[in-house]
Each structure stands twice: as structure tokens, then as C-alpha cells.
PDB file of C-alpha atoms in Angstrom:
ATOM      1  CA  MET A 165       4.494-253.216 -25.162  1.00 37.00           C
ATOM      2  CA  GLY A 166       1.613-253.287 -27.554  1.00 40.00           C
ATOM      3  CA  ARG A 167      -1.035-250.591 -27.628  1.00 47.00           C
ATOM      4  CA  GLY A 168      -2.586-251.275 -24.242  1.00 52.00           C
ATOM      5  CA  ASP A 169      -3.609-254.828 -25.127  1.00 62.00           C
ATOM      6  CA  GLY A 170      -1.025-256.494 -22.875  1.00 65.00           C
ATOM      7  CA  THR A 171       1.047-257.855 -25.742  1.00 74.00           C
ATOM      8  CA  LEU A 172       4.752-257.455 -26.183  1.00 75.00           C
ATOM      9  CA  GLN A 173       6.378-256.865 -29.537  1.00 82.00           C
ATOM     10  CA  VAL A 174      10.116-257.502 -29.694  1.00 85.00           C
ATOM     11  CA  ASP A 175      12.207-256.355 -32.647  1.00 82.00           C
ATOM     12  CA  TYR A 176      15.849-257.356 -32.823  1.00 83.00           C
ATOM     13  CA  PHE A 177      18.739-257.418 -35.249  1.00 79.00           C
ATOM     14  CA  THR A 178      22.482-258.012 -35.158  1.00 80.00           C
ATOM     15  CA  PHE A 179      23.339-254.935 -37.243  1.00 80.00           C
ATOM     16  CA  SER A 180      21.547-252.011 -38.798  1.00 79.00           C
ATOM     17  CA  PRO A 181      23.201-249.032 -40.521  1.00 81.00           C
ATOM     18  CA  SER A 182      20.710-246.776 -38.736  1.00 79.00           C
ATOM     19  CA  ILE A 183      18.695-247.641 -35.672  1.00 83.00           C
ATOM     20  CA  ALA A 184      16.945-244.258 -35.482  1.00 88.00           C
ATOM     21  CA  ASP A 185      13.617-245.572 -36.838  1.00 88.00           C
ATOM     22  CA  TYR A 186      13.642-248.505 -34.407  1.00 90.00           C
ATOM     23  CA  ILE A 187      14.427-246.220 -31.490  1.00 93.00           C
ATOM     24  CA  ARG A 188      11.792-243.658 -32.469  1.00 92.00           C
ATOM     25  CA  ASP A 189       9.078-246.353 -32.507  1.00 91.00           C
ATOM     26  CA  ALA A 190      10.216-248.140 -29.328  1.00 93.00           C
ATOM     27  CA  SER A 191       8.724-247.794 -25.873  1.00 93.00           C
ATOM     28  CA  LEU A 192      11.844-249.410 -24.357  1.00 95.00           C
ATOM     29  CA  VAL A 193      15.275-250.067 -25.869  1.00 96.00           C
ATOM     30  CA  ILE A 194      17.517-252.918 -24.726  1.00 95.00           C
ATOM     31  CA  SER A 195      20.990-252.510 -26.187  1.00 93.00           C
ATOM     32  CA  HIS A 196      24.611-253.497 -25.891  1.00 90.00           C
ATOM     33  CA  ALA A 197      26.872-250.982 -24.147  1.00 90.00           C
ATOM     34  CA  GLY A 198      28.329-249.303 -27.231  1.00 89.00           C
ATOM     35  CA  SER A 199      28.512-245.535 -26.793  1.00 90.00           C
ATOM     36  CA  GLY A 200      26.851-244.844 -30.166  1.00 89.00           C
ATOM     37  CA  SER A 201      23.820-246.972 -29.311  1.00 91.00           C
ATOM     38  CA  ILE A 202      23.603-245.512 -25.807  1.00 94.00           C
ATOM     39  CA  PHE A 203      23.760-241.859 -26.803  1.00 93.00           C
ATOM     40  CA  GLU A 204      21.489-242.217 -29.844  1.00 93.00           C
ATOM     41  CA  THR A 205      18.831-243.797 -27.623  1.00 95.00           C
ATOM     42  CA  LEU A 206      19.249-241.171 -24.898  1.00 96.00           C
ATOM     43  CA  ARG A 207      19.015-238.346 -27.467  1.00 93.00           C
ATOM     44  CA  HIS A 208      15.660-239.777 -28.552  1.00 95.00           C
ATOM     45  CA  GLY A 209      14.500-239.689 -24.924  1.00 95.00           C
ATOM     46  CA  LYS A 210      13.681-243.404 -24.785  1.00 96.00           C
ATOM     47  CA  PRO A 211      14.042-245.591 -21.688  1.00 97.00           C
ATOM     48  CA  LEU A 212      17.117-247.762 -22.063  1.00 97.00           C
ATOM     49  CA  ILE A 213      18.482-250.936 -20.546  1.00 98.00           C
ATOM     50  CA  VAL A 214      22.123-251.478 -21.393  1.00 97.00           C
ATOM     51  CA  VAL A 215      23.352-255.072 -21.258  1.00 95.00           C
ATOM     52  CA  VAL A 216      27.070-255.085 -20.527  1.00 91.00           C
ATOM     53  CA  ASN A 217      29.371-257.730 -22.001  1.00 82.00           C
ATOM     54  CA  GLU A 218      31.322-258.678 -18.897  1.00 77.00           C
ATOM     55  CA  ASP A 219      33.801-260.760 -20.904  1.00 74.00           C
ATOM     56  CA  LEU A 220      35.510-257.744 -22.477  1.00 64.00           C
ATOM     57  CA  MET A 221      38.916-256.765 -21.118  1.00 57.00           C
ATOM     58  CA  ASP A 222      39.441-253.088 -20.201  1.00 65.00           C
ATOM     59  CA  ASN A 223      35.695-252.683 -20.366  1.00 69.00           C
ATOM     60  CA  HIS A 224      35.186-248.974 -21.036  1.00 80.00           C
ATOM     61  CA  GLN A 225      31.645-249.793 -22.184  1.00 82.00           C
ATOM     62  CA  SER A 226      30.849-251.069 -18.711  1.00 87.00           C
ATOM     63  CA  GLU A 227      32.304-247.921 -17.151  1.00 89.00           C
ATOM     64  CA  LEU A 228      30.169-245.684 -19.381  1.00 91.00           C
ATOM     65  CA  ALA A 229      26.977-247.678 -18.781  1.00 93.00           C
ATOM     66  CA  GLU A 230      27.513-247.814 -15.028  1.00 92.00           C
ATOM     67  CA  GLU A 231      28.208-244.075 -14.803  1.00 94.00           C
ATOM     68  CA  LEU A 232      25.069-243.219 -16.797  1.00 95.00           C
ATOM     69  CA  ALA A 233      23.077-245.652 -14.624  1.00 97.00           C
ATOM     70  CA  THR A 234      24.429-243.946 -11.502  1.00 96.00           C
ATOM     71  CA  ARG A 235      23.189-240.648 -12.943  1.00 96.00           C
ATOM     72  CA  LYS A 236      19.786-242.300 -13.537  1.00 97.00           C
ATOM     73  CA  HIS A 237      19.833-241.881 -17.340  1.00 97.00           C
ATOM     74  CA  LEU A 238      19.482-245.612 -18.024  1.00 98.00           C
ATOM     75  CA  PHE A 239      19.316-249.043 -16.430  1.00 98.00           C
ATOM     76  CA  CYS A 240      22.343-251.306 -16.520  1.00 96.00           C
ATOM     77  CA  ALA A 241      22.186-255.108 -16.555  1.00 96.00           C
ATOM     78  CA  SER A 242      24.217-258.176 -17.348  1.00 92.00           C
ATOM     79  CA  PRO A 243      22.817-261.044 -19.396  1.00 92.00           C
ATOM     80  CA  GLN A 244      22.184-262.873 -16.110  1.00 93.00           C
ATOM     81  CA  THR A 245      20.253-259.960 -14.511  1.00 95.00           C
ATOM     82  CA  LEU A 246      18.314-258.687 -17.549  1.00 95.00           C
ATOM     83  CA  GLY A 247      15.034-260.410 -16.618  1.00 94.00           C
ATOM     84  CA  GLU A 248      15.194-259.113 -13.065  1.00 96.00           C
ATOM     85  CA  THR A 249      16.041-255.599 -14.301  1.00 96.00           C
ATOM     86  CA  ILE A 250      13.011-255.587 -16.619  1.00 95.00           C
ATOM     87  CA  GLN A 251      10.708-256.726 -13.809  1.00 94.00           C
ATOM     88  CA  GLU A 252      12.027-254.281 -11.219  1.00 96.00           C
ATOM     89  CA  MET A 253      12.714-251.150 -13.291  1.00 96.00           C
ATOM     90  CA  ASP A 254      10.690-248.001 -12.758  1.00 97.00           C
ATOM     91  CA  ILE A 255      10.939-245.829 -15.849  1.00 96.00           C
ATOM     92  CA  GLU A 256       9.651-242.837 -13.873  1.00 97.00           C
ATOM     93  CA  THR A 257      12.938-242.777 -11.912  1.00 97.00           C
ATOM     94  CA  LEU A 258      15.020-242.035 -15.020  1.00 97.00           C
ATOM     95  CA  ASN A 259      16.418-238.535 -15.587  1.00 97.00           C
ATOM     96  CA  PRO A 260      16.413-237.098 -19.118  1.00 95.00           C
ATOM     97  CA  TYR A 261      19.855-236.944 -20.698  1.00 94.00           C
ATOM     98  CA  VAL A 262      20.897-233.428 -21.691  1.00 92.00           C
ATOM     99  CA  PRO A 263      23.992-233.302 -23.912  1.00 87.00           C
ATOM    100  CA  GLY A 264      26.720-230.933 -22.776  1.00 85.00           C
ATOM    101  CA  ASP A 265      27.758-227.810 -24.641  1.00 85.00           C
ATOM    102  CA  ALA A 266      30.885-228.551 -26.691  1.00 84.00           C
ATOM    103  CA  LYS A 267      31.534-224.893 -27.620  1.00 87.00           C
ATOM    104  CA  PRO A 268      33.914-224.135 -24.711  1.00 85.00           C
ATOM    105  CA  VAL A 269      36.057-227.180 -25.556  1.00 86.00           C
ATOM    106  CA  VAL A 270      36.079-226.300 -29.268  1.00 87.00           C
ATOM    107  CA  SER A 271      37.044-222.731 -28.398  1.00 88.00           C
ATOM    108  CA  LEU A 272      39.995-223.909 -26.288  1.00 89.00           C
ATOM    109  CA  ILE A 273      41.213-226.253 -29.024  1.00 89.00           C
ATOM    110  CA  ASN A 274      40.924-223.498 -31.654  1.00 88.00           C
ATOM    111  CA  LYS A 275      42.831-221.095 -29.398  1.00 89.00           C
ATOM    112  CA  PHE A 276      45.549-223.696 -28.729  1.00 90.00           C
ATOM    113  CA  PHE A 277      46.102-224.305 -32.467  1.00 90.00           C
ATOM    114  CA  GLY A 278      45.777-220.628 -33.374  1.00 90.00           C
ATOM    115  CA  PHE A 279      42.573-221.097 -35.364  1.00 90.00           C
ATOM    116  CA  PRO A 280      39.905-218.406 -35.488  1.00 85.00           C
ATOM    117  CA  ASP A 281      37.280-218.842 -32.803  1.00 75.00           C
ATOM    118  CA  ASP A 282      33.949-218.585 -34.635  1.00 67.00           C
TER     119      ASP A 282
END
């Protein structure tokens, strides 16, 4: 949305080497279901609607998006339901995403391979 004037500004692109600046400036991000796009947006603390490509076989992207939607970190839509999702979403219901601590996993891997555990 614009700055309280009721206007909507939409920025889009098919590819960008870094979307960090776009995400930082956005009030809402609508993205495909790629894990990189999802987690970069969540790390920036921005509301996110993920649009799942239902035509993909073995759709792990759909599984990730649906799980994060179940945990209330984002909204999940299909191309057919995107408009309805935008109209009905309540950003206040989203939970902030807090990345997990990878140190215990790294420690186990280091121990398994006999590497020092820093």
C-alpha cells in the first residue's frame, strides 16, 4: 500500500540476484514457494503470501509453504485463490518466524566425522 493515501504500488520481476532491497521496502510480499524466497522474506519479518505452483510433481515447495502456513508464519494460496487470500488475510494473525539453532546439529556432524567441536 502507499503511504496512507489508499494507493497500491506493485513491484514485480521474473528474476533478481538479490531481493533483499525489495523485501525491506515492502509492506507485503507475494512470492512463489521457493524456500530461499520464503525464508529471506520471513527473516526480514515481512508478511508473506506464497503462491504454490500446483503443476509441479513431488511438490516439496507446496509441503513447505503449507507447513509454514499451518504454523501461522505466512499465508498460502494458489493462483486461483490469491485474490480471495488478499481480501481475507489478517496480518495480525501471523506469528514471527524464529530460525532454529543449528549448533546442536553441527556439533553432532562434527562428532560423527571426528572434527573438533568449536
